[in-house]
Short mmCIF file of C-alpha atoms (C1' of nucleotides) in Angstrom, two decimals:
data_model
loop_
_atom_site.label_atom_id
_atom_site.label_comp_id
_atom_site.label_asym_id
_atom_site.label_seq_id
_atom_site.Cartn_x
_atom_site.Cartn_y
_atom_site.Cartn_z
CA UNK B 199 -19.53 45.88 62.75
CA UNK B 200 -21.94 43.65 61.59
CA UNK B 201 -22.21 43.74 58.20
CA UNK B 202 -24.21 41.65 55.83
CA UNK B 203 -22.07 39.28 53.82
CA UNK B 204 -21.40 40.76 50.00
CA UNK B 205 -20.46 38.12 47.73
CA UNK B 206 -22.93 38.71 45.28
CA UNK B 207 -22.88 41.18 42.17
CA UNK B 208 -26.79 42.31 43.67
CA UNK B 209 -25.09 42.75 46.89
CA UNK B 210 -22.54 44.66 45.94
CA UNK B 211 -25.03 46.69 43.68
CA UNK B 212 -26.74 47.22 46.81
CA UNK B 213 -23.90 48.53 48.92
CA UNK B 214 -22.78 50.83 46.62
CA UNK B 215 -25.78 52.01 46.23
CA UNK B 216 -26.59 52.51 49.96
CA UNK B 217 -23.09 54.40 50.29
CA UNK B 218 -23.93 56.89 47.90
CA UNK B 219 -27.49 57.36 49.24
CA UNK B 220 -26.08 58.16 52.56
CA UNK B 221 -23.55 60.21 51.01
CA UNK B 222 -20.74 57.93 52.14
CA UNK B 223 -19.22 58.78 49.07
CA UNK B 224 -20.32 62.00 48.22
CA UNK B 225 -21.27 63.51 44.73
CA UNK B 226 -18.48 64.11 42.36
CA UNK B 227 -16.57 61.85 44.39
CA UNK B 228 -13.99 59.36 43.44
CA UNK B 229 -14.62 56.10 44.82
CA UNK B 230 -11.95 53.16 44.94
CA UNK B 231 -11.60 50.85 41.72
CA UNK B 232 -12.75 47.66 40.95
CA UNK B 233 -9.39 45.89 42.88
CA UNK B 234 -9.67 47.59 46.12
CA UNK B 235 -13.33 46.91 46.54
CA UNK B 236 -13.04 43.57 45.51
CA UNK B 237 -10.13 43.17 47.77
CA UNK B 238 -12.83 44.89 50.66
CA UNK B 239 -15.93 42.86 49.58
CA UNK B 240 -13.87 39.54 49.50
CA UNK B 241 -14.90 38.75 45.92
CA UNK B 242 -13.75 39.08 42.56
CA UNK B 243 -13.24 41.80 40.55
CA UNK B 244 -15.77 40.64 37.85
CA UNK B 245 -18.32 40.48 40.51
CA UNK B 246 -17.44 43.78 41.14
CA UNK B 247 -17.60 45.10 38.13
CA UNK B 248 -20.77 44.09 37.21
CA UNK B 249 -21.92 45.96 40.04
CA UNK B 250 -20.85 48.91 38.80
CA UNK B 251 -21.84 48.47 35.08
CA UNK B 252 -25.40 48.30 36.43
CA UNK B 253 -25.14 51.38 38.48
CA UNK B 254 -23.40 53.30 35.60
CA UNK B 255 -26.48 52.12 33.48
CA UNK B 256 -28.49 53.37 35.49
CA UNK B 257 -26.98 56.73 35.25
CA UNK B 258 -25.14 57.03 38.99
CA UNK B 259 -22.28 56.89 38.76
CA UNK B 260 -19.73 57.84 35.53
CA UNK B 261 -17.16 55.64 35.12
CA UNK B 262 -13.53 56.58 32.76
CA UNK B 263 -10.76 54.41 32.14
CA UNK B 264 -7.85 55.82 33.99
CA UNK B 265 -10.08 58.23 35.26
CA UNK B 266 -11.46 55.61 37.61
CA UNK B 267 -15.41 55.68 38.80
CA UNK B 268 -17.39 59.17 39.95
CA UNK B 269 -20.44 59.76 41.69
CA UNK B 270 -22.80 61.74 39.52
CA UNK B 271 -23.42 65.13 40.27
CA UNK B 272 -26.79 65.02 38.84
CA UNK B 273 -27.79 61.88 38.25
CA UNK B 274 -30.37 61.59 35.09
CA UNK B 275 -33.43 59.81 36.10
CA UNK B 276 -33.75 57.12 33.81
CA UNK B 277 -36.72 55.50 33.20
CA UNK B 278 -37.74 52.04 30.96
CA UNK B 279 -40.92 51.77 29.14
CA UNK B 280 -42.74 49.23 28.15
CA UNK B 281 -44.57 49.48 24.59
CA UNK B 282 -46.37 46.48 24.42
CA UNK B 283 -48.99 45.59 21.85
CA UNK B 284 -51.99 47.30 22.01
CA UNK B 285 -54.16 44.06 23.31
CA UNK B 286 -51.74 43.24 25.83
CA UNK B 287 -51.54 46.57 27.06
CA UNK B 288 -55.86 46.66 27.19
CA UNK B 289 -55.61 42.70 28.49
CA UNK B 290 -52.87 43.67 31.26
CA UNK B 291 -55.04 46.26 32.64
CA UNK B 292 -57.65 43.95 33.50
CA UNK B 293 -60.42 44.66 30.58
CA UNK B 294 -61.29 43.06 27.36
CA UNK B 295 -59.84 43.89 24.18
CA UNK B 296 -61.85 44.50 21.01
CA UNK B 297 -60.64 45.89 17.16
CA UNK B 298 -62.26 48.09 15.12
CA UNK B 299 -61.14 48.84 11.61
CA UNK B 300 -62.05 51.99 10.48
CA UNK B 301 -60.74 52.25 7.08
CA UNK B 302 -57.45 50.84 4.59
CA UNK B 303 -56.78 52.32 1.55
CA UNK B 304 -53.79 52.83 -0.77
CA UNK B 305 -52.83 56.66 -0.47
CA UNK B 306 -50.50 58.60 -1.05
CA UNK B 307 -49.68 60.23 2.05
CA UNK B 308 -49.08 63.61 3.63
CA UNK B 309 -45.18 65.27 3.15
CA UNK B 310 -44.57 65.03 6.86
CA UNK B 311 -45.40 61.14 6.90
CA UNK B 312 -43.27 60.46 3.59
CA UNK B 313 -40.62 62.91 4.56
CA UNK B 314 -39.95 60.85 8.12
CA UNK B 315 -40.06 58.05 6.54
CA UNK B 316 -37.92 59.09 3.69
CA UNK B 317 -39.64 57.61 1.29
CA UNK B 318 -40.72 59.01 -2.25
CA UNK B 319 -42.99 62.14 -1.95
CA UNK B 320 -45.63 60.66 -4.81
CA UNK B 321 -45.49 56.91 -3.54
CA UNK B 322 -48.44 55.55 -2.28
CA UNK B 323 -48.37 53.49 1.09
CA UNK B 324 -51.20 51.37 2.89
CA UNK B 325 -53.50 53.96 5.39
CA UNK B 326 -54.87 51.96 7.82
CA UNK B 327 -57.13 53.62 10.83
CA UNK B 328 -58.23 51.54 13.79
CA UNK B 329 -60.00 51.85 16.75
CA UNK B 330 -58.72 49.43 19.81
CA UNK B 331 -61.47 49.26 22.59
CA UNK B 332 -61.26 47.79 25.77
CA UNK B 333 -64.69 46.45 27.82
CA UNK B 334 -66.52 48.31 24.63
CA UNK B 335 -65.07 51.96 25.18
CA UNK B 336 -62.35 53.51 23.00
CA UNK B 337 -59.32 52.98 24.48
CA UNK B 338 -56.83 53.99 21.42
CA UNK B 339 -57.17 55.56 18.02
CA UNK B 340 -54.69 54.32 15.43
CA UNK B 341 -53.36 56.04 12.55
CA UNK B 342 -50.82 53.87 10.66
CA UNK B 343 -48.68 54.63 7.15
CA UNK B 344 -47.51 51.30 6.17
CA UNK B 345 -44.47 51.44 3.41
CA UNK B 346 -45.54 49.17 0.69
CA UNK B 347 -41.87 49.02 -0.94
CA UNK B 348 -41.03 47.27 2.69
CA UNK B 349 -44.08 45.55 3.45
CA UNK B 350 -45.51 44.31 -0.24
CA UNK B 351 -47.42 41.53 1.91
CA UNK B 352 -49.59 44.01 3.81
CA UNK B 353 -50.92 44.73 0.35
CA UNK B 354 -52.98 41.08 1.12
CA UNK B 355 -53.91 41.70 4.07
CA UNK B 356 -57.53 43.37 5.08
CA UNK B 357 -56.59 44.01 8.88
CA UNK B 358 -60.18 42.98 9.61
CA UNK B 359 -59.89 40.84 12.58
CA UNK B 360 -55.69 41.37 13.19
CA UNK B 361 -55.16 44.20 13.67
CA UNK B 362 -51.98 46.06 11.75
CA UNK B 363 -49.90 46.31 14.72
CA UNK B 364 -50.05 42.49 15.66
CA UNK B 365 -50.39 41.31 11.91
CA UNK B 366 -46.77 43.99 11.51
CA UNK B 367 -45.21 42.33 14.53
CA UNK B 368 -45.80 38.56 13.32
CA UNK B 369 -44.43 39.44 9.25
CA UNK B 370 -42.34 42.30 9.24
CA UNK B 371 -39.19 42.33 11.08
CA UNK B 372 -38.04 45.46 12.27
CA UNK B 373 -34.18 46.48 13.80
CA UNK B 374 -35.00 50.00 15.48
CA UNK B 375 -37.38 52.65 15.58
CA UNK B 376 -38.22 55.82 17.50
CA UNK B 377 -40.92 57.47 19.73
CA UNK B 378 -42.79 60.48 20.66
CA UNK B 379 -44.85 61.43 23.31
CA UNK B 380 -46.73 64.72 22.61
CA UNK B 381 -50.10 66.15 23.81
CA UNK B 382 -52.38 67.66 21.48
CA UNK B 383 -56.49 68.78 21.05
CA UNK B 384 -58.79 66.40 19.44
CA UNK B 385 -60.47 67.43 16.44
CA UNK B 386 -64.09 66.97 15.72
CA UNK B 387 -63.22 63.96 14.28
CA UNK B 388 -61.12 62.56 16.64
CA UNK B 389 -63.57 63.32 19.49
CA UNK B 390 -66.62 61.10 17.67
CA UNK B 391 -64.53 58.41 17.43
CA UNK B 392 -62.99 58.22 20.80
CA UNK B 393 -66.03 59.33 22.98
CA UNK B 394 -65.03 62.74 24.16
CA UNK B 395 -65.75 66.19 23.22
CA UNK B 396 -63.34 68.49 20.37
CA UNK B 397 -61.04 70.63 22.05
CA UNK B 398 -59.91 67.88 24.99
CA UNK B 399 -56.24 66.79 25.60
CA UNK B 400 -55.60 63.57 23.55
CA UNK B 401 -52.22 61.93 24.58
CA UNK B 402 -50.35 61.13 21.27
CA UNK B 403 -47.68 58.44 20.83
CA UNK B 404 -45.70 58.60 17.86
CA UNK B 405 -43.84 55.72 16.63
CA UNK B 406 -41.82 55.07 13.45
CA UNK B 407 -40.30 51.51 13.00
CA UNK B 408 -37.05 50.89 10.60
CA UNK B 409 -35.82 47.62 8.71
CA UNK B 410 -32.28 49.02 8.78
CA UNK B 411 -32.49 51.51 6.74
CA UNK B 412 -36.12 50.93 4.93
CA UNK B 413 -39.10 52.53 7.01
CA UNK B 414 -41.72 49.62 7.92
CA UNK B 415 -44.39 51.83 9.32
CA UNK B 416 -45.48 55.16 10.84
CA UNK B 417 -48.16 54.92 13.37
CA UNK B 418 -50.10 57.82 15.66
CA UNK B 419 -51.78 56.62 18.75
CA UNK B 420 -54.43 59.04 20.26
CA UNK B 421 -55.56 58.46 23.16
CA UNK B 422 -58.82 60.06 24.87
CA UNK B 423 -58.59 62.49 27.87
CA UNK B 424 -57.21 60.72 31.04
CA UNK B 425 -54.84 58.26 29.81
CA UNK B 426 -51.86 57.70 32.03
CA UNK B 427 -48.40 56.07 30.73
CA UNK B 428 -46.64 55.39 33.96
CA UNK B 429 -43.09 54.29 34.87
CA UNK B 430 -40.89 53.62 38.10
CA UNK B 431 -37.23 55.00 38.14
CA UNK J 43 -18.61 31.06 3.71
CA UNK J 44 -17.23 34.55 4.49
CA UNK J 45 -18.53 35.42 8.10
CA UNK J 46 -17.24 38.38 10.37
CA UNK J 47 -15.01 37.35 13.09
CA UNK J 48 -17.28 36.49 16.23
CA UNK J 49 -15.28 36.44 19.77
CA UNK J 50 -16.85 39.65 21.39
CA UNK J 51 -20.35 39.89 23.42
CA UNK J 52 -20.95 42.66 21.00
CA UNK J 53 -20.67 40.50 17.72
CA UNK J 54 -22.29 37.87 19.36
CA UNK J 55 -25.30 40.00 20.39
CA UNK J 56 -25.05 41.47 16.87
CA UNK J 57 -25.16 37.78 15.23
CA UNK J 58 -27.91 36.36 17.13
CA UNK J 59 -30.17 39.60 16.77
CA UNK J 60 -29.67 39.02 12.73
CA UNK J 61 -30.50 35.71 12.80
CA UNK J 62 -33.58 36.61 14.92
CA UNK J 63 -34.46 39.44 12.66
CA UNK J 64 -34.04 37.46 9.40
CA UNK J 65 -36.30 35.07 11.10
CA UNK J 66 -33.37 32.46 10.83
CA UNK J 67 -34.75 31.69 14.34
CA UNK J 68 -38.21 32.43 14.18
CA UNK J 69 -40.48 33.79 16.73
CA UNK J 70 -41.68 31.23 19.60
CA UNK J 71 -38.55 29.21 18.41
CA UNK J 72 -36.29 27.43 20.42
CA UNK J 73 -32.51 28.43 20.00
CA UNK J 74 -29.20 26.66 20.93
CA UNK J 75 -28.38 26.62 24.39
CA UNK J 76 -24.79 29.19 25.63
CA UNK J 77 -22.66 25.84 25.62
CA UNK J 78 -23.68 24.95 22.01
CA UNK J 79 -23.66 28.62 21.03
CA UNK J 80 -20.26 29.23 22.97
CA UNK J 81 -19.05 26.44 20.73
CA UNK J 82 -20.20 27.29 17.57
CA UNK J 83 -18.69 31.12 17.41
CA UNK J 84 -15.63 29.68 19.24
CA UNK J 85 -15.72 31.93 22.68
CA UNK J 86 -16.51 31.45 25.96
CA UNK J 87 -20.38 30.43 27.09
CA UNK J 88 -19.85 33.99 29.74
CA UNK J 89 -19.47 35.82 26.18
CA UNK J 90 -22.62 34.43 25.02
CA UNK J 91 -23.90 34.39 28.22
CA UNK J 92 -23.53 38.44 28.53
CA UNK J 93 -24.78 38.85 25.13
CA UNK J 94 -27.73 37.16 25.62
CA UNK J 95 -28.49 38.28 28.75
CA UNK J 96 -28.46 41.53 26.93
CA UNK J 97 -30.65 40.17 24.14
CA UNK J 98 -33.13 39.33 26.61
CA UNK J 99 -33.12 42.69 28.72
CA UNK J 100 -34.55 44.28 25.50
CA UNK J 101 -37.08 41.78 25.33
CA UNK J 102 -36.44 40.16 21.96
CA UNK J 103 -36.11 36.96 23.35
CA UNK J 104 -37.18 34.94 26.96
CA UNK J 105 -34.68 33.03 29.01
CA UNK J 106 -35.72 30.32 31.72
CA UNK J 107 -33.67 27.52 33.24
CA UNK J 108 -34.20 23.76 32.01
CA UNK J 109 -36.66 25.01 29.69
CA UNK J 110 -34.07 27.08 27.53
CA UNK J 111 -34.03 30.28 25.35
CA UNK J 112 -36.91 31.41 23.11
CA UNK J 113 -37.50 33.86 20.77
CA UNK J 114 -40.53 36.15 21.84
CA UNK J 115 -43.35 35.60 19.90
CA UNK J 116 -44.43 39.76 20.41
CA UNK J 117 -41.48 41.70 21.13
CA UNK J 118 -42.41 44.39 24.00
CA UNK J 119 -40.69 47.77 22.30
CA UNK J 120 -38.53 48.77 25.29
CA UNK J 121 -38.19 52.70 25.60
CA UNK J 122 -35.15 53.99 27.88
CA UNK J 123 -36.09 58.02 28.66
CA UNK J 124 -33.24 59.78 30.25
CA UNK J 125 -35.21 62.38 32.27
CA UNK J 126 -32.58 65.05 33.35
CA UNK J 127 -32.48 68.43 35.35
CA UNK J 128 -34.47 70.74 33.70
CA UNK J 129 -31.53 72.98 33.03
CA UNK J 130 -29.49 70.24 31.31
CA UNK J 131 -33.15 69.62 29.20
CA UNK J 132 -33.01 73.07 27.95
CA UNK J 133 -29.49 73.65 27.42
CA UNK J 134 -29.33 70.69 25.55
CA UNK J 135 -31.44 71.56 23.00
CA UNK J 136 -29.39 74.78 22.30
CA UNK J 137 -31.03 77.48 24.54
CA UNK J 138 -30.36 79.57 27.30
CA UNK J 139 -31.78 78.65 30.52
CA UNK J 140 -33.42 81.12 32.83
CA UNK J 141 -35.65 80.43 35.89
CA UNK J 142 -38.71 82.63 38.17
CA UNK J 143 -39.62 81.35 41.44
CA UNK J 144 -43.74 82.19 40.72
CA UNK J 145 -44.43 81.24 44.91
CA UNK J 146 -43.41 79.62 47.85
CA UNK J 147 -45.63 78.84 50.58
CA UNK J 148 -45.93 76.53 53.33
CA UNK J 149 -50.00 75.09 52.80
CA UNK J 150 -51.30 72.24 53.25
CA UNK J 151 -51.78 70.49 50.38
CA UNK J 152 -54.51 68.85 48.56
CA UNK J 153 -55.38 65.56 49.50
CA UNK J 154 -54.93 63.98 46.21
CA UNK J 155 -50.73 64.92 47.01
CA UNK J 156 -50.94 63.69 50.57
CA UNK J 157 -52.73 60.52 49.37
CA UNK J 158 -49.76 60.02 46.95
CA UNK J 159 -47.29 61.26 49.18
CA UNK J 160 -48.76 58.66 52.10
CA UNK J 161 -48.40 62.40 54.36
CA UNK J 162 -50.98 62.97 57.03
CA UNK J 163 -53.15 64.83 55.24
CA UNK J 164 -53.02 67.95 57.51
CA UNK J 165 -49.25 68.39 57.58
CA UNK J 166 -48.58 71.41 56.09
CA UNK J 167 -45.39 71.08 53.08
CA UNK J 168 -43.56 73.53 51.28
CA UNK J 169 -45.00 74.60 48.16
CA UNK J 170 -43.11 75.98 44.88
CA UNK J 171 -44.15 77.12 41.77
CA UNK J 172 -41.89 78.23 39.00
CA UNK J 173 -41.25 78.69 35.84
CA UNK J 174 -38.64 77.20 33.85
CA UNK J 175 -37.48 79.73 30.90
CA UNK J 176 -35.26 78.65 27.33
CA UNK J 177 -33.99 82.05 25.72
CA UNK J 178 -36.43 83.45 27.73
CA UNK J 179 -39.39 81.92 26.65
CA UNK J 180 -41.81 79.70 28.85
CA UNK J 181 -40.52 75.92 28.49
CA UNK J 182 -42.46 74.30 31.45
CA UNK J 183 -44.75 75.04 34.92
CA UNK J 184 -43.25 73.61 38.04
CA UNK J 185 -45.48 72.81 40.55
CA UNK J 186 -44.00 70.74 43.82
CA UNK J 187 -44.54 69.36 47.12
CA UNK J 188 -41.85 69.04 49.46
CA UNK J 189 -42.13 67.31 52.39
CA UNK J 190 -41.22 69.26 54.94
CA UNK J 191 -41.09 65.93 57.54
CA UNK J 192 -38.60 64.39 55.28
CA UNK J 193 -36.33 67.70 54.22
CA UNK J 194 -36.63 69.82 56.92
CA UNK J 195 -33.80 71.82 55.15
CA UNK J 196 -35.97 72.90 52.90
CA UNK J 197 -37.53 75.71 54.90
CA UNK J 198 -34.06 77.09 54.97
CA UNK J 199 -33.94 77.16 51.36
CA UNK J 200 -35.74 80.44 49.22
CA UNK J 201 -35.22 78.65 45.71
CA UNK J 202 -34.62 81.99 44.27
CA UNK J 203 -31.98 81.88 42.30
CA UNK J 204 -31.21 77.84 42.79
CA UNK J 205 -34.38 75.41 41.18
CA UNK J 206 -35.98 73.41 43.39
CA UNK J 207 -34.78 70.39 41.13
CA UNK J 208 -31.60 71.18 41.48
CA UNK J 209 -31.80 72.03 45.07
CA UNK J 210 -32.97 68.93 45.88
CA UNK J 211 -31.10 66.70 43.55
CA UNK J 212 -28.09 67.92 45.89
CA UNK J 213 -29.62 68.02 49.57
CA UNK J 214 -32.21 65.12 48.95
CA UNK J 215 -30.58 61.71 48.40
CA UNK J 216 -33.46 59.54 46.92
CA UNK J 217 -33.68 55.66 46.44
CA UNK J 218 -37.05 55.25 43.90
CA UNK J 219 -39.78 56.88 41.95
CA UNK J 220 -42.27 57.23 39.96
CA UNK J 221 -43.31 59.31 36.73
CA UNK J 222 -46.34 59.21 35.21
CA UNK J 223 -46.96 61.15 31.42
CA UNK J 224 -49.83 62.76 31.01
CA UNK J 225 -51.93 65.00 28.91
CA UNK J 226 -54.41 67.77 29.97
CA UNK J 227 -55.94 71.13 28.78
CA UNK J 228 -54.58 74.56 30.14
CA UNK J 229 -56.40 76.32 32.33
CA UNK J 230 -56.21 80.17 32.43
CA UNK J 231 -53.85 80.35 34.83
CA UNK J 232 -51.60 77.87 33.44
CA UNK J 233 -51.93 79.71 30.07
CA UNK J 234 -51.13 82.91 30.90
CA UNK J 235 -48.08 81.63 32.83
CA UNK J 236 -46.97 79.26 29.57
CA UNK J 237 -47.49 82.11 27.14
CA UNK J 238 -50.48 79.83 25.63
CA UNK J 239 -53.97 80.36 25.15
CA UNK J 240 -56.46 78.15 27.75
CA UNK J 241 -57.91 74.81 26.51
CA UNK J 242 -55.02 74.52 24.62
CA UNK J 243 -53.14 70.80 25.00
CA UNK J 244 -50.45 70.69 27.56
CA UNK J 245 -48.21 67.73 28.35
CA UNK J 246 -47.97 67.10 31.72
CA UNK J 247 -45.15 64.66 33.24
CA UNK J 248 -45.60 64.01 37.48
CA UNK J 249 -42.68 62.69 39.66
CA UNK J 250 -42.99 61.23 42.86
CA UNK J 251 -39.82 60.74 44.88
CA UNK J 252 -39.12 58.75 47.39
CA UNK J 253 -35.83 57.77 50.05
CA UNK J 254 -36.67 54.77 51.24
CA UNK J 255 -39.92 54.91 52.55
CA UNK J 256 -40.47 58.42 53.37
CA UNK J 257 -41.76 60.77 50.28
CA UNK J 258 -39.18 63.52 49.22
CA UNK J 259 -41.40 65.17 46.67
CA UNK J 260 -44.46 65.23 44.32
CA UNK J 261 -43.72 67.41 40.74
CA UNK J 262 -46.14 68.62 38.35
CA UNK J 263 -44.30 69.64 35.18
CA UNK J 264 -46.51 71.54 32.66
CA UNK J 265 -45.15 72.16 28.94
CA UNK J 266 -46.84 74.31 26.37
CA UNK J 267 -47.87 72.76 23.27
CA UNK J 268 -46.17 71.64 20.81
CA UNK J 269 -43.21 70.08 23.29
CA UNK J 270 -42.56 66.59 22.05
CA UNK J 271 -40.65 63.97 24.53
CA UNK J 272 -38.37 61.50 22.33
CA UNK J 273 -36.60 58.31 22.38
CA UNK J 274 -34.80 56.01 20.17
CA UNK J 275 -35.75 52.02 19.88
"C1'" DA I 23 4.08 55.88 31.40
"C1'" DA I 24 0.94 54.03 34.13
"C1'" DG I 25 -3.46 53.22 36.19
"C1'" DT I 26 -8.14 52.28 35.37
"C1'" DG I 27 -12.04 50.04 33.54
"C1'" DG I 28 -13.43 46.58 29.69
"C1'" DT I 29 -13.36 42.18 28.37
"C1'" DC I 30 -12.35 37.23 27.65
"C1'" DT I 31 -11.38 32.53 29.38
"C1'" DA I 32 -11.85 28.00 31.53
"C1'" DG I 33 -13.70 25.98 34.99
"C1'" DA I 34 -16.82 25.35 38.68
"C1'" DC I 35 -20.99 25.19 41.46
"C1'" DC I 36 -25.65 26.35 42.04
"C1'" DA I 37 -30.83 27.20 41.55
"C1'" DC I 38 -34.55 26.76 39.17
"C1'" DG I 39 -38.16 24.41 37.02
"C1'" DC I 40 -39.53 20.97 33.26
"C1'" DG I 41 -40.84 16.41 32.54
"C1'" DG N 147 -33.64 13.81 37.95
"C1'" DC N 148 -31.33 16.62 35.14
"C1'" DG N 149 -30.68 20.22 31.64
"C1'" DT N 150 -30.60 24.95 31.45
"C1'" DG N 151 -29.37 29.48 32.58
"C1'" DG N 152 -27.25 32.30 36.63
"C1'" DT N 153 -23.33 33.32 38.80
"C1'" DC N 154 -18.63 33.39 40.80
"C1'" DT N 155 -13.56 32.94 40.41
"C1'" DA N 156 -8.70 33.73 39.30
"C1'" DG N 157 -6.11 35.15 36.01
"C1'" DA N 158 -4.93 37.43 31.89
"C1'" DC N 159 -4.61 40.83 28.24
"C1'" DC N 160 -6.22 44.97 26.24
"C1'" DA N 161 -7.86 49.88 25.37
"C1'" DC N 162 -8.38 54.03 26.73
"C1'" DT N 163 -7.15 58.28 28.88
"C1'" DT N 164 -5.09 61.08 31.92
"C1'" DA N 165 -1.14 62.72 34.46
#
DNA sequence: AAGTGGTCTAGACCACGCG
DNA sequence: GCGTGGTCTAGACCACTTA
């Protein structure tokens, strides 16, 4: 034996990992608690168990009091995204990011856009559409519902040169929100604006942003045929 | 001055995120360092240390040595997607899961999956195509690659009554990935297998696998419109 | 009842990277 | 150089859950 020396939570991470690959330990498996492998490893339990946090993060492994720590049968695939803002995510992929504002007005807005935000049926909220080019070409189409009950500032605010999703970010602090990824076909409309022709597959990102429990803002992201939003698990 | 109790990584992760989010520490700011912090909420600087750690995992705030703990000046929205079986997918959401092996071939396949798959692009692999069924109604189009170089025991296989995702997620051991969302337009084919008329908008999600260095499998999942991938914030 | 993971502590040393 | 976060340790107590 030869092995390489584990004294490090990464190492550990890494061991475990590489016995369960191999099937060393073997799905559905119990595999020894924290003590023992500390005891094997030569290092302390915390080290050890920080290991195996990660791993259960990650989806691996399930882990019970009492119970002790199981291989997963069928481990999820779990994958991180990154939603940056728009201009980074343009700027990051090498081209150069230009804003377009399309129109802001006060409206009051359709019942599926009040009714997730649960907000008053009748209120009226800032509409704000924007295109967000990179190198010149349409790279997004944004359609954004901004609660004026949560945001009153936005109400100053032409979004003429910021654009609503960096001018949001900078004045209206937000604790949790949720996302959708759909596929749909792009209107007539849609299609003008973004450069391709009705009828192609637009990929459409949903995203509705809370202040605890006031909605901030309700924004649909279009994006023309061929868009990619890629991930490594 | 009433304040909660704060000896936990949880209430000091909570604490720190309010005084982020009230812009008590603004964005770009410079917060106390873990011994100050450790000091002030009376625990020990690993509590803060754990909680911040967290903090900055999620991206609200960026950590380097000597130069301290920031708050980010444009929080990256973080996305975890838990991508399970296909069967778990459906059952979850309350239906009954059925499954139809459409083919299974050995071909060799296009170049653009032998490019991905870094196969020699005349090696013939194993190719499936099914449909995955919720009470019996189309949910999504499998189409997959196997390598037959890396899972020999694949030929063995017929993948009638077992999924190839399932199959594999117990014979395959894999160490990374890759998934990439997507939307595109059904073709006839795809429509008449997905109960949907052609042109219409599917969403299309593609998995690459990998063990190490060798390429398990390339997926093409196809959903009907309408399906909507989700995810909290 | 007892075993397991979950967490906290106090202290220590280290590695990185500003200034 | 030196301040900061990154990590490890040994020990302790606790909370959960199963046997």
């Amino acid at each position: 034996m030869n092995r390489p020396i584990i004294n490090s939570w990464q190492s550990v991470e890494q061991e475990v990992r590489r016995r369960i690959q191999t099937r060393e330990w073997a799905p559905g498996e119990l595999i020894p608690n924290e003590a023992d492998l500390a005891l094997e490893f030569g290092c302390a339990r915390a080290t050890v168990n920080r290991a195996l946090r990660r791993i259960a993060d990650s989806g691996l492994i399930d882990r019970r009091r009492k119970a002790g720590t199981r291989v997963a049968l069928q481990p999820v695939a779990r994958a991180t995204l990154d939603i940056p803002v728009i201009r980074r995510e343009i700027e990051d992929r090498g081209m150069t990011y230009s804003y377009l504002l399309l129109s802001r007005t006060e409206a009051v807005p359709p019942h599926a856009v009040s009714a997730t935000m649960q907000l008053p049926a009748h209120d009226a909220q800032l509409h704000v559409v924007a295109l967000h080019l990179g190198n010149e070409t349409p790279y997004a189409l944004e359609d954004r519902w901004i609660s004026l009950a949560a945001v009153p500032a936005a109400r100053q605010e032409r979004f003429e040169s910021v654009s609503s999703n960096e001018w949001l970010l900078a004045n209206a602090p937000w604790s949790h929100g949720q996302i959708t990824f759909a596929a749909t076909q792009a209107g007539r409309e849609d299609a003008a604006r973004l450069a391709c022709d009705p009828g192609q597959a637009m990929f459409v990102i949903d995203r509705l942003t809370w202040n605890n429990n006031a909605a901030i803002t309700r924004v649909r992201l279009k994006y023309p045929p061929g868009y990619q939003l890629r991930t490594d698990i």
